[in-house]
Amino acid sequence: MVAFLDLPLELLPVIFNSVVSPPHLGSLCLVNNSFNQFAIQKLYQHIYCYAWHNNSKVVLLFRTLSSCPHLARHVSRLEIRVFPKGLPSLEHNKLLDLCIRGIRNCINLRSCAWTRDGSLESAILHALQQCPQLKELEINGHDSGYYNPIILAQFSKLSKISLIMPSAQVIEVLPSWISVVGSTLRSLTIICKASILVTDNLLESLALSMTKLEQFYISGCPRVTDRGVGEIVSTNRNGLTGIGLEGLSQTFDMSNFNSICKGHRAFSRLTSITLTFHINTPLQTWMCDVTELLSTAPLERFQVYAETTISQAPVTDEFWKAIVTMHGSRLKRFSVHRMKISLDALYDICSRCSVLEELFILADRHDLDAVARCFTAAQNLRSIHVNFSFEECGSAEPEFMMNDALHIIQHCPATVTQIGCHTKVWHVKREVRMNDKAELYVEPILTRYESPDIPEQLLVIRM
């Protein structure tokens, strides 16, 4: 019999790829030198500080990265979404120095997110510019005098840019930045709350520099209409693979946008789309336009949600049926937020989307049994998330949602590994047990969510 330690070393990275919890990876690092060699790479590959982490984690992180270059070189993805603010001047300067030295040691850094308002400074941007492998940058665009927006135009080799709440000064420098980075840029995301700074004119000024763009996501920009987005898609050379149009102008003319896209075959490569539906939008026209818009797309991920929660299903079953008929053989994600769909439509989605892996819906809790039975028809599901109305779950205890999740998972195929109810998410594991008759059976159980990635359905923009 071959001992565990006799396993070929080349198998260790494959095994460790299934381990997502940092504490577990830390334990693997302590087994022996061979385990440490491979586990340490995975442990430091993705470093993150989220809002629920305390400030001391940020300090300890950059103290490690600044003093241990051999560890910092493993960092490929750095996410700083919380950062100490209001520190005394001396402490702030010490932390800033740690950050700068730590970032400079991350010589293999490919992706950086630094998103807390008021925490990004010019010195940090300059340090990031010295990372030769950096390709993706996500930042808080509200400079507030903490950093000079002109520095952004010096990032000339990025393939992905994400801007959150950009200020007027950042918007002003954006056209020159995009013109510099346009040859390598493949993805642009602009996320606002209700900004009047992002307009059709701005998008038109960016369009000619983004002819190689593959993904375009824009949210919370009520001054943007079909004119601006139409210019983006019409100047694109190869067609987008992903687009998100969320919280734009109520005057957005989907019919005209459909005509623009058809005329330029803009969606011939589109695999992912996210749309919002406004309660004042003429429903029948909107459904027809969206159906026609997607008729030639090789769609795999479909997401739609209402800008405000709608208690009754405004979109008819015919719309969902049309989407499934056109794309059911390819759809891997079907996501409907803030508006309910009928049980008949849900069953149709589950039964005819043969490769469906992710399903996110809004449902009534009193329909839980019927909803769960629909899931049995989807044989490849990996992730399920069921939201309930605020009235049903507004003051619910975690145990309340966990019981609902357990009830749902009893009806789900064995392929499901993640389930969520409202604001909670769990990993699904299965244990083999024995009953009173000495018969073995498998029972699904819920365990704490341990992945470093935030579930998409819990992103603030969706909530």
Coordinates of C-alpha atoms in Angstrom, one line a residue:
M1 CA 0.0 0.0 0.0
V2 CA 1.3 3.4 -0.9
A3 CA 1.6 5.9 2.0
F4 CA 0.0 9.3 1.7
L5 CA 3.5 10.9 1.8
D6 CA 4.5 8.8 -1.2
L7 CA 2.1 10.7 -3.5
P8 CA 3.9 12.3 -6.5
L9 CA 4.6 15.9 -5.7
E10 CA 2.9 17.1 -8.9
L11 CA -0.5 15.9 -7.4
L12 CA -0.2 18.3 -4.5
P13 CA -1.3 21.5 -6.4
V14 CA -4.3 19.6 -7.8
I15 CA -5.3 18.5 -4.3
F16 CA -4.7 21.9 -2.7
N17 CA -6.8 23.6 -5.4
S18 CA -9.9 22.2 -3.7
V19 CA -8.9 23.8 -0.4
V20 CA -10.4 27.3 -0.1
S21 CA -10.1 28.2 3.6
P22 CA -7.0 30.1 4.5
P23 CA -6.8 28.5 8.0
H24 CA -6.8 25.1 6.3
L25 CA -4.2 26.1 3.8
G26 CA -2.1 27.4 6.8
S27 CA -2.3 24.0 8.4
L28 CA -1.1 22.4 5.2
C29 CA 1.9 24.6 5.2
L30 CA 3.0 23.1 8.5
V31 CA 2.9 19.4 7.4
N32 CA 6.4 19.3 5.9
N33 CA 8.6 21.1 3.4
S34 CA 7.0 19.6 0.4
F35 CA 3.5 20.6 1.5
N36 CA 4.7 24.0 2.4
Q37 CA 6.3 24.5 -1.0
F38 CA 2.9 24.2 -2.7
A39 CA 0.4 25.3 -0.1
I40 CA 2.2 28.6 0.6
Q41 CA 1.7 29.6 -3.0
K42 CA -2.0 28.9 -2.8
L43 CA -2.3 30.7 0.6
Y44 CA -0.8 33.9 -0.7
Q45 CA -2.1 33.8 -4.2
H46 CA -5.3 35.8 -3.3
I47 CA -5.0 38.2 -0.3
Y48 CA -8.0 40.1 0.9
C49 CA -9.3 42.4 3.6
Y50 CA -13.1 42.8 3.6
A51 CA -15.4 45.1 5.6
W52 CA -15.9 42.5 8.3
H53 CA -12.2 42.3 9.0
N54 CA -10.7 44.6 11.7
N55 CA -8.1 47.1 10.9
S56 CA -5.3 45.1 12.6
K57 CA -5.5 42.6 9.7
V58 CA -4.5 45.3 7.2
V59 CA -1.5 46.3 9.4
L60 CA -0.4 42.7 9.8
L61 CA -0.9 41.9 6.1
F62 CA 1.3 44.7 4.9
R63 CA 3.9 44.2 7.7
T64 CA 4.2 40.6 6.3
L65 CA 4.4 41.7 2.6
S66 CA 6.9 44.4 3.3
S67 CA 9.3 42.3 5.4
C68 CA 8.9 38.9 3.5
P69 CA 9.5 39.4 -0.2
H70 CA 9.6 35.6 -0.7
L71 CA 5.9 35.5 0.4
A72 CA 4.9 38.7 -1.4
R73 CA 6.0 37.3 -4.7
H74 CA 3.2 34.7 -4.6
V75 CA 0.5 37.4 -4.5
S76 CA -1.4 37.5 -7.7
R77 CA -4.7 39.2 -6.5
L78 CA -4.9 41.8 -3.8
E79 CA -8.2 43.1 -2.5
I80 CA -8.3 45.9 0.1
R81 CA -11.9 46.7 0.8
V82 CA -11.4 47.9 4.3
F83 CA -8.6 50.2 5.5
P84 CA -7.9 52.2 8.8
K85 CA -9.0 55.8 8.6
G86 CA -8.6 58.6 11.1
L87 CA -5.3 57.4 12.4
P88 CA -2.9 59.8 14.1
S89 CA -0.4 61.3 11.6
L90 CA 2.6 59.2 12.7
E91 CA 0.6 55.9 12.7
H92 CA -0.9 56.7 9.3
N93 CA 2.6 57.4 7.8
K94 CA 4.0 54.2 9.2
L95 CA 1.1 52.2 7.7
L96 CA 1.4 54.0 4.4
D97 CA 5.1 53.1 4.3
L98 CA 4.3 49.5 5.0
C99 CA 1.7 49.5 2.2
I100 CA 4.2 51.0 -0.3
R101 CA 7.0 48.6 0.5
G102 CA 4.6 45.6 0.6
I103 CA 3.1 46.4 -2.8
R104 CA 6.5 46.9 -4.4
N105 CA 7.4 43.4 -3.2
C106 CA 4.4 41.9 -5.0
I107 CA 6.3 41.5 -8.3
N108 CA 3.7 39.1 -9.7
L109 CA 0.6 41.1 -8.8
R110 CA -1.9 40.9 -11.6
S111 CA -5.1 42.2 -10.0
C112 CA -5.7 44.9 -7.3
A113 CA -8.9 46.2 -5.8
W114 CA -8.6 49.2 -3.4
T115 CA -12.2 50.4 -2.8
R116 CA -12.7 52.1 0.6
D117 CA -13.6 55.7 0.1
G118 CA -10.8 58.0 1.2
S119 CA -8.2 55.2 1.7
L120 CA -6.4 55.4 -1.7
E121 CA -3.5 57.8 -2.0
S122 CA -1.2 58.9 -4.7
A123 CA 1.8 57.1 -3.1
I124 CA -0.1 53.8 -3.3
L125 CA -1.0 54.4 -7.0
H126 CA 2.7 55.1 -7.7
A127 CA 3.7 51.8 -6.0
L128 CA 1.1 49.9 -8.0
Q129 CA 2.6 51.3 -11.2
Q130 CA 5.8 49.6 -10.3
C131 CA 4.1 46.1 -10.4
P132 CA 5.2 44.9 -13.8
Q133 CA 2.4 42.2 -14.1
L134 CA -0.5 44.4 -13.1
K135 CA -3.4 44.0 -15.5
E136 CA -6.6 44.6 -13.5
L137 CA -7.4 47.7 -11.3
E138 CA -10.5 48.3 -9.3
I139 CA -10.5 51.5 -7.3
N140 CA -12.8 54.0 -5.5
G141 CA -13.1 56.8 -7.9
H142 CA -14.0 59.4 -5.3
D143 CA -10.5 60.9 -5.0
S144 CA -11.5 63.7 -2.5
G145 CA -8.1 65.1 -2.8
Y146 CA -6.4 62.0 -1.4
Y147 CA -4.9 61.1 -4.8
N148 CA -4.2 62.9 -8.0
P149 CA -6.5 61.5 -10.7
I150 CA -3.9 62.4 -13.4
I151 CA -1.8 59.5 -12.1
L152 CA -4.5 57.1 -13.4
A153 CA -3.6 57.9 -17.0
Q154 CA -0.1 56.5 -16.3
F155 CA -1.5 52.9 -16.0
S156 CA -1.1 52.2 -19.7
K157 CA -1.2 48.4 -19.9
L158 CA -4.4 47.4 -18.0
S159 CA -6.8 45.0 -19.5
K160 CA -9.6 45.6 -16.8
I161 CA -10.6 48.8 -15.1
S162 CA -13.4 49.2 -12.5
L163 CA -14.4 52.6 -11.1
I164 CA -16.6 53.0 -8.1
M165 CA -18.3 56.3 -7.5
P166 CA -16.0 58.4 -9.7
S167 CA -15.7 62.0 -8.9
A168 CA -15.8 64.9 -11.4
Q169 CA -12.0 65.0 -11.4
V170 CA -11.7 61.3 -12.2
I171 CA -14.4 61.6 -14.9
E172 CA -12.5 64.5 -16.4
V173 CA -9.3 62.4 -16.8
L174 CA -11.1 59.3 -17.9
P175 CA -11.1 60.0 -21.7
S176 CA -7.3 60.6 -21.7
W177 CA -6.8 57.5 -19.6
I178 CA -8.9 55.3 -21.9
S179 CA -7.1 56.7 -24.9
V180 CA -3.8 55.6 -23.4
V181 CA -4.9 52.1 -22.3
G182 CA -7.3 51.4 -25.1
S183 CA -5.1 49.0 -27.0
T184 CA -5.0 46.6 -24.1
L185 CA -8.3 47.3 -22.4
R186 CA -10.8 44.5 -22.5
S187 CA -13.2 45.2 -19.6
L188 CA -14.6 48.5 -18.3
T189 CA -16.9 48.8 -15.3
I190 CA -18.4 52.0 -13.9
I191 CA -20.5 51.8 -10.8
C192 CA -22.3 54.8 -9.4
K193 CA -25.3 55.3 -7.1
A194 CA -27.1 58.0 -9.0
S195 CA -24.4 60.0 -10.7
I196 CA -25.2 62.8 -13.1
L197 CA -21.5 62.9 -14.1
V198 CA -21.6 59.9 -16.4
T199 CA -23.5 60.8 -19.5
D200 CA -24.0 59.8 -23.1
N201 CA -21.4 62.5 -24.1
L202 CA -18.8 60.8 -21.9
L203 CA -19.5 57.4 -23.3
E204 CA -19.3 58.8 -26.8
S205 CA -15.9 60.3 -26.0
L206 CA -14.6 56.9 -24.8
A207 CA -16.0 54.8 -27.6
L208 CA -13.4 55.3 -30.3
S209 CA -10.6 54.3 -27.8
M210 CA -12.4 51.1 -26.8
T211 CA -12.8 49.2 -30.0
K212 CA -11.3 46.0 -28.6
L213 CA -13.5 46.0 -25.5
E214 CA -15.0 42.7 -24.6
Q215 CA -17.0 43.5 -21.4
F216 CA -18.8 46.6 -20.5
Y217 CA -20.8 47.1 -17.2
I218 CA -22.4 50.4 -16.1
S219 CA -24.6 50.9 -13.1
G220 CA -26.4 53.8 -11.4
C221 CA -26.0 56.4 -14.2
P222 CA -29.5 57.9 -14.9
R223 CA -28.1 60.3 -17.5
V224 CA -27.0 57.4 -19.8
T225 CA -29.4 56.3 -22.5
D226 CA -29.4 54.0 -25.5
R227 CA -27.4 56.7 -27.4
G228 CA -24.3 56.5 -25.3
V229 CA -24.3 52.7 -24.9
G230 CA -25.2 52.3 -28.6
E231 CA -22.0 54.2 -29.5
I232 CA -19.9 51.8 -27.3
V233 CA -21.3 48.7 -29.1
S234 CA -21.4 50.2 -32.6
T235 CA -17.7 51.1 -32.6
N236 CA -16.6 47.8 -31.2
R237 CA -14.7 45.7 -33.7
N238 CA -15.4 42.1 -32.6
G239 CA -18.6 42.3 -30.5
L240 CA -18.9 42.2 -26.7
T241 CA -18.9 39.0 -24.7
G242 CA -20.5 40.6 -21.6
I243 CA -22.7 43.6 -20.9
G244 CA -24.5 45.0 -17.8
L245 CA -26.9 47.9 -18.1
E246 CA -28.2 48.6 -14.6
G247 CA -30.0 51.7 -13.2
L248 CA -29.7 53.8 -16.4
S249 CA -32.1 56.4 -17.7
Q250 CA -35.8 55.6 -17.7
T251 CA -35.8 57.0 -21.2
F252 CA -33.4 54.2 -22.4
D253 CA -35.0 53.1 -25.6
M254 CA -34.5 49.3 -25.8
S255 CA -36.1 49.2 -29.3
N256 CA -33.5 51.7 -30.7
F257 CA -30.7 49.9 -28.8
N258 CA -31.9 46.6 -30.4
S259 CA -31.7 48.2 -33.8
I260 CA -28.2 49.5 -33.2
C261 CA -27.0 46.1 -32.0
K262 CA -28.6 44.2 -34.9
G263 CA -27.1 46.6 -37.4
H264 CA -23.6 46.0 -36.1
R265 CA -24.0 42.4 -35.1
A266 CA -22.8 43.6 -31.7
F267 CA -24.1 40.6 -29.7
S268 CA -22.9 37.7 -31.9
R269 CA -20.4 36.8 -29.2
L270 CA -22.4 37.8 -26.2
T271 CA -22.4 35.2 -23.4
S272 CA -23.5 37.3 -20.4
I273 CA -26.0 40.0 -19.9
T274 CA -27.5 41.9 -16.9
L275 CA -30.5 44.2 -17.3
T276 CA -32.7 46.1 -15.0
F277 CA -36.5 46.6 -15.5
H278 CA -38.2 49.8 -14.3
I279 CA -41.8 49.6 -13.2
N280 CA -42.7 52.5 -15.5
T281 CA -41.3 50.8 -18.6
P282 CA -43.9 49.6 -21.1
L283 CA -43.8 45.9 -20.3
Q284 CA -44.9 44.3 -23.5
T285 CA -42.5 46.4 -25.6
W286 CA -39.6 45.8 -23.3
M287 CA -40.1 42.0 -23.3
C288 CA -40.3 41.9 -27.1
D289 CA -37.2 44.1 -27.5
V290 CA -35.1 42.1 -25.1
T291 CA -36.1 38.8 -26.7
E292 CA -35.2 40.2 -30.1
L293 CA -32.0 41.7 -28.8
L294 CA -30.8 38.3 -27.5
S295 CA -32.0 36.2 -30.4
T296 CA -28.6 35.8 -32.0
A297 CA -26.4 35.8 -28.9
P298 CA -24.8 32.5 -27.6
L299 CA -26.0 33.4 -24.2
E300 CA -24.8 31.5 -21.1
R301 CA -25.5 33.9 -18.2
F302 CA -28.9 35.8 -18.0
Q303 CA -29.6 38.2 -15.1
V304 CA -32.5 40.6 -14.8
Y305 CA -33.9 42.4 -11.9
A306 CA -36.3 45.2 -11.1
E307 CA -35.0 48.5 -9.8
T308 CA -37.5 48.3 -6.9
T309 CA -38.9 45.1 -5.5
I310 CA -42.2 44.1 -7.2
S311 CA -44.6 42.0 -5.2
Q312 CA -46.4 40.6 -8.2
A313 CA -44.7 39.1 -11.2
P314 CA -44.8 41.9 -13.9
V315 CA -43.0 39.8 -16.5
T316 CA -45.1 37.2 -18.1
D317 CA -44.3 33.5 -18.4
E318 CA -44.1 33.9 -22.2
F319 CA -40.9 36.0 -21.8
W320 CA -39.1 33.4 -19.6
K321 CA -40.3 30.7 -21.9
A322 CA -38.8 32.6 -24.9
I323 CA -35.5 33.0 -23.2
V324 CA -35.3 29.3 -22.3
T325 CA -36.4 28.2 -25.8
M326 CA -33.6 30.3 -27.4
H327 CA -30.8 29.7 -24.8
G328 CA -31.8 26.8 -22.6
S329 CA -29.2 24.4 -24.0
R330 CA -26.4 26.9 -23.1
L331 CA -27.6 28.8 -20.0
K332 CA -25.4 28.2 -17.0
R333 CA -26.8 31.0 -14.8
F334 CA -30.4 32.2 -14.6
S335 CA -30.8 35.1 -12.1
V336 CA -34.0 37.0 -11.4
H337 CA -33.8 39.6 -8.6
R338 CA -36.5 41.8 -7.0
M339 CA -39.4 40.3 -8.9
K340 CA -41.1 37.0 -8.6
I341 CA -41.7 34.4 -11.4
S342 CA -44.4 31.9 -11.4
L343 CA -43.9 28.3 -10.3
D344 CA -44.7 27.1 -13.9
A345 CA -42.0 29.4 -15.3
L346 CA -39.5 28.2 -12.6
Y347 CA -40.1 24.6 -13.4
D348 CA -39.7 25.3 -17.1
I349 CA -36.3 26.9 -16.4
C350 CA -35.2 24.0 -14.2
S351 CA -36.3 21.3 -16.6
R352 CA -35.2 22.8 -20.0
C353 CA -31.9 24.5 -19.1
S354 CA -30.0 21.3 -19.3
V355 CA -26.6 22.7 -18.2
L356 CA -27.9 25.2 -15.6
E357 CA -25.4 25.6 -12.7
E358 CA -26.5 28.7 -10.9
L359 CA -30.1 29.8 -10.1
F360 CA -31.1 32.9 -8.1
I361 CA -34.8 33.8 -7.6
L362 CA -37.2 35.7 -5.4
A363 CA -40.1 33.6 -4.0
D364 CA -42.8 33.6 -1.4
R365 CA -41.9 31.6 1.7
H366 CA -45.4 29.9 1.7
D367 CA -44.4 28.4 -1.7
L368 CA -41.2 26.9 -0.4
D369 CA -42.2 23.3 -0.9
A370 CA -43.4 23.9 -4.5
V371 CA -40.2 25.9 -5.2
A372 CA -38.0 23.2 -3.9
R373 CA -39.8 20.6 -6.0
C374 CA -39.0 22.6 -9.1
F375 CA -35.3 22.3 -8.3
T376 CA -35.4 18.5 -8.6
A377 CA -35.7 19.0 -12.4
A378 CA -32.3 20.8 -12.7
Q379 CA -29.7 18.0 -12.6
N380 CA -26.5 20.1 -12.9
L381 CA -27.2 22.8 -10.3
R382 CA -24.2 23.9 -8.3
S383 CA -25.5 27.0 -6.6
I384 CA -29.0 28.1 -5.5
H385 CA -30.1 31.3 -3.8
V386 CA -33.6 32.0 -2.8
N387 CA -34.6 35.5 -1.6
F388 CA -37.9 36.2 0.2
S389 CA -39.7 39.5 0.5
F390 CA -38.6 41.9 3.2
E391 CA -42.0 41.4 5.0
E392 CA -41.3 37.7 5.3
C393 CA -37.6 37.9 6.3
G394 CA -37.0 41.5 7.5
S395 CA -36.5 40.5 11.1
A396 CA -35.7 36.8 10.6
E397 CA -33.1 35.1 12.8
P398 CA -30.2 33.2 11.1
E399 CA -31.7 29.9 12.3
F400 CA -34.9 30.8 10.4
M401 CA -33.0 31.1 7.1
M402 CA -30.9 28.1 7.8
N403 CA -34.0 25.9 8.4
D404 CA -35.4 27.1 5.0
A405 CA -32.1 26.3 3.3
L406 CA -32.0 22.8 4.9
H407 CA -35.6 22.2 3.7
I408 CA -34.7 23.3 0.2
I409 CA -31.5 21.2 -0.1
Q410 CA -33.4 18.0 0.8
H411 CA -35.1 18.3 -2.7
C412 CA -32.0 19.4 -4.6
P413 CA -29.8 17.2 -6.8
A414 CA -26.6 16.0 -5.3
T415 CA -24.6 18.3 -7.5
V416 CA -25.5 21.4 -5.3
T417 CA -22.6 22.6 -3.3
Q418 CA -23.7 26.1 -2.3
I419 CA -27.1 27.4 -1.1
G420 CA -28.3 30.7 0.1
C421 CA -31.4 32.2 1.7
H422 CA -31.9 35.9 1.8
T423 CA -28.6 37.3 3.3
K424 CA -27.0 34.0 4.3
V425 CA -24.9 31.5 2.3
W426 CA -23.7 28.1 3.2
H427 CA -21.6 25.3 1.6
V428 CA -23.4 22.0 1.2
K429 CA -21.7 18.9 2.3
R430 CA -23.0 15.3 2.4
E431 CA -22.4 12.8 5.1
V432 CA -23.0 9.0 4.9
R433 CA -25.0 7.8 7.9
M434 CA -26.7 4.6 9.0
N435 CA -30.3 4.2 10.0
D436 CA -31.8 1.8 12.6
K437 CA -31.9 -1.0 10.0
A438 CA -28.2 -0.7 9.4
E439 CA -28.8 0.8 6.0
L440 CA -26.5 3.5 4.7
Y441 CA -27.9 6.8 3.4
V442 CA -26.6 10.2 2.5
E443 CA -27.7 13.3 4.4
P444 CA -26.9 16.9 3.2
I445 CA -25.7 19.3 5.8
L446 CA -24.9 23.0 5.8
T447 CA -21.4 24.3 6.7
R448 CA -20.0 27.8 7.0
Y449 CA -19.2 29.6 3.8
E450 CA -15.4 29.7 3.6
S451 CA -14.5 30.8 0.1
P452 CA -12.7 34.2 -0.1
D453 CA -14.9 35.2 -3.0
I454 CA -18.1 37.1 -2.1
P455 CA -21.2 35.4 -3.6
E456 CA -22.4 37.4 -6.6
Q457 CA -25.9 37.5 -5.4
L458 CA -24.8 39.3 -2.2
L459 CA -23.1 42.2 -3.9
V460 CA -24.5 45.5 -2.8
I461 CA -25.5 46.4 -6.4
R462 CA -28.0 43.5 -6.4
M463 CA -29.3 44.1 -2.8

